[in-house]
Amino acid sequence: MNIGVTIFPGSNCDRDAMRAVELVGATPVQLWHADPDLKNVDAVIVPGGFSYGDYLRPGAIARFASVMGEVERFANAGGPVLGVCNGFQVLTEAHLLPGALLQNMNLRFVSKRVRVRVEARDTPWTAACESGEELMLPVAHNEGNYFADADTLARLEDESRVVLRYLENPNGSANDIAGVCNEARNVVGIMPHPERVSDDLLGSDEGLKILRSVLVGAGV
Amino acid sequence: MPETLKIRVLVRPKRGILDPQGEAVRGALPALGFDGVKTVHVGRLIEMEVESADEVEAMCERLLANPTVEEYEWEVVR
């Protein structure tokens, strides 16, 4: 399986994501922001970082990069897409996921490991997890405070589209939301960084469960 | 030479949306002796020079503001 990793100016988790993709036995493919196509990949990861310097709003400029038009087409056709941190912000700006990520409630950049619970395992990015499984994953962000209007939040809960939920909320997110999926469930955005816990050398490899999931979903 | 219009766009958090930055500023003002400040909202001012104002609304909708969480207004500066 080939998994594309998008790279914008200012992305900084793309190498880690590609390494983690290798560790789960898939082939990573670089997708440069100016690329006109997705090189026939089977899944796409939009990694973390500070695309375009977070100017205007995190993700606001990256969302119009030429590769993102292809990611939108791929997502709308049912292709598995995972946005991590800044990637989650990019996917909300692109309206592939509902809501927005506001500045952290306490106005501070938060960088630490947090416990999250897998609330939905019927997505391509959580299929290898147990339902209700708790994972310890790193977060590192200034704008991770998930916001959606009350109707949208109710709908996300009713449709079990909260994919990860914080057990200790680090940023003020509504309903302790750490990750959500789209209606078709193929597009997932999460603030925690699974690629940063992808090897025992990094203290844990729990994050590989997220990345391995896309292989399970594809029957690999 | 085409005409140049100066446009000023004001973007701010929608009413009812938590604005921790505004809250922090509101909390800081009394510490300097400025009493009686009831609310503070921090937004963003964008100034542009354009040839026509026809597409400013679309620019606001698509890029300059995020309508999910922000409201905006714009004017031609005389």
PDB file of C-alpha atoms in Angstrom, chain B:
ATOM      1  CA  MET B   1      -3.604  53.079 -15.334  1.00  0.00           C
ATOM      2  CA  PRO B   2      -6.404  51.084 -13.658  1.00  0.00           C
ATOM      3  CA  GLU B   3      -8.070  52.674 -10.688  1.00  0.00           C
ATOM      4  CA  THR B   4      -6.854  51.583  -7.261  1.00  0.00           C
ATOM      5  CA  LEU B   5      -9.290  51.199  -4.405  1.00  0.00           C
ATOM      6  CA  LYS B   6      -8.247  50.855  -0.820  1.00  0.00           C
ATOM      7  CA  ILE B   7     -10.215  48.229   1.037  1.00  0.00           C
ATOM      8  CA  ARG B   8     -10.309  47.706   4.766  1.00  0.00           C
ATOM      9  CA  VAL B   9     -11.594  44.366   6.054  1.00  0.00           C
ATOM     10  CA  LEU B  10     -12.351  43.830   9.716  1.00  0.00           C
ATOM     11  CA  VAL B  11     -12.512  40.219  10.930  1.00  0.00           C
ATOM     12  CA  ARG B  12     -13.480  39.269  14.470  1.00  0.00           C
ATOM     13  CA  PRO B  13     -14.697  36.260  16.435  1.00  0.00           C
ATOM     14  CA  LYS B  14     -18.431  35.660  16.022  1.00  0.00           C
ATOM     15  CA  ARG B  15     -20.560  36.737  18.938  1.00  0.00           C
ATOM     16  CA  GLY B  16     -20.929  33.962  21.454  1.00  0.00           C
ATOM     17  CA  ILE B  17     -17.688  32.282  20.440  1.00  0.00           C
ATOM     18  CA  LEU B  18     -15.126  32.063  23.168  1.00  0.00           C
ATOM     19  CA  ASP B  19     -12.449  34.660  22.617  1.00  0.00           C
ATOM     20  CA  PRO B  20      -9.697  33.826  25.104  1.00  0.00           C
ATOM     21  CA  GLN B  21      -7.449  36.531  23.646  1.00  0.00           C
ATOM     22  CA  GLY B  22     -10.092  39.201  24.205  1.00  0.00           C
ATOM     23  CA  GLU B  23     -10.693  37.840  27.698  1.00  0.00           C
ATOM     24  CA  ALA B  24      -6.993  38.055  28.543  1.00  0.00           C
ATOM     25  CA  VAL B  25      -6.846  41.675  27.377  1.00  0.00           C
ATOM     26  CA  ARG B  26     -10.001  42.496  29.328  1.00  0.00           C
ATOM     27  CA  GLY B  27      -8.395  41.003  32.421  1.00  0.00           C
ATOM     28  CA  ALA B  28      -5.201  42.990  31.911  1.00  0.00           C
ATOM     29  CA  LEU B  29      -6.755  46.455  31.568  1.00  0.00           C
ATOM     30  CA  PRO B  30      -7.958  46.830  35.197  1.00  0.00           C
ATOM     31  CA  ALA B  31      -4.471  45.861  36.334  1.00  0.00           C
ATOM     32  CA  LEU B  32      -3.295  49.084  34.686  1.00  0.00           C
ATOM     33  CA  GLY B  33      -5.996  51.093  36.373  1.00  0.00           C
ATOM     34  CA  PHE B  34      -8.425  51.149  33.428  1.00  0.00           C
ATOM     35  CA  ASP B  35     -11.675  50.259  35.132  1.00  0.00           C
ATOM     36  CA  GLY B  36     -15.124  49.775  33.691  1.00  0.00           C
ATOM     37  CA  VAL B  37     -14.077  47.698  30.662  1.00  0.00           C
ATOM     38  CA  LYS B  38     -16.954  45.276  30.149  1.00  0.00           C
ATOM     39  CA  THR B  39     -15.911  43.293  27.076  1.00  0.00           C
ATOM     40  CA  VAL B  40     -12.933  43.094  24.753  1.00  0.00           C
ATOM     41  CA  HIS B  41     -12.792  41.259  21.449  1.00  0.00           C
ATOM     42  CA  VAL B  42      -9.568  40.943  19.493  1.00  0.00           C
ATOM     43  CA  GLY B  43      -9.897  40.736  15.717  1.00  0.00           C
ATOM     44  CA  ARG B  44      -7.831  41.281  12.630  1.00  0.00           C
ATOM     45  CA  LEU B  45      -7.573  44.242  10.269  1.00  0.00           C
ATOM     46  CA  ILE B  46      -6.731  43.552   6.646  1.00  0.00           C
ATOM     47  CA  GLU B  47      -5.950  46.389   4.237  1.00  0.00           C
ATOM     48  CA  MET B  48      -5.773  45.787   0.503  1.00  0.00           C
ATOM     49  CA  GLU B  49      -5.370  47.764  -2.676  1.00  0.00           C
ATOM     50  CA  VAL B  50      -7.471  46.353  -5.495  1.00  0.00           C
ATOM     51  CA  GLU B  51      -8.585  47.357  -8.952  1.00  0.00           C
ATOM     52  CA  SER B  52     -12.196  46.550  -8.262  1.00  0.00           C
ATOM     53  CA  ALA B  53     -14.281  45.842  -5.172  1.00  0.00           C
ATOM     54  CA  ASP B  54     -16.430  43.313  -7.043  1.00  0.00           C
ATOM     55  CA  GLU B  55     -14.792  40.270  -5.526  1.00  0.00           C
ATOM     56  CA  VAL B  56     -14.011  41.472  -2.011  1.00  0.00           C
ATOM     57  CA  GLU B  57     -17.070  39.718  -0.600  1.00  0.00           C
ATOM     58  CA  ALA B  58     -15.943  36.435  -2.156  1.00  0.00           C
ATOM     59  CA  MET B  59     -12.411  36.966  -0.824  1.00  0.00           C
ATOM     60  CA  CYS B  60     -13.820  37.379   2.678  1.00  0.00           C
ATOM     61  CA  GLU B  61     -15.999  34.290   2.399  1.00  0.00           C
ATOM     62  CA  ARG B  62     -13.331  32.044   0.939  1.00  0.00           C
ATOM     63  CA  LEU B  63     -10.107  33.135   2.588  1.00  0.00           C
ATOM     64  CA  LEU B  64      -9.939  36.287   4.693  1.00  0.00           C
ATOM     65  CA  ALA B  65     -12.445  35.087   7.299  1.00  0.00           C
ATOM     66  CA  ASN B  66     -13.544  31.647   8.432  1.00  0.00           C
ATOM     67  CA  PRO B  67     -17.342  31.979   8.507  1.00  0.00           C
ATOM     68  CA  THR B  68     -17.573  29.026  10.904  1.00  0.00           C
ATOM     69  CA  VAL B  69     -16.089  31.084  13.714  1.00  0.00           C
ATOM     70  CA  GLU B  70     -15.587  34.633  12.453  1.00  0.00           C
ATOM     71  CA  GLU B  71     -17.674  37.518  11.173  1.00  0.00           C
ATOM     72  CA  TYR B  72     -16.380  40.254   8.926  1.00  0.00           C
ATOM     73  CA  GLU B  73     -17.232  43.623   7.483  1.00  0.00           C
ATOM     74  CA  TRP B  74     -15.438  45.603   4.811  1.00  0.00           C
ATOM     75  CA  GLU B  75     -15.432  49.063   3.359  1.00  0.00           C
ATOM     76  CA  VAL B  76     -13.822  51.098   0.641  1.00  0.00           C
ATOM     77  CA  VAL B  77     -11.550  53.627   2.318  1.00  0.00           C
ATOM     78  CA  ARG B  78     -11.970  57.087   0.809  1.00  0.00           C
TER      79      ARG B  78
END
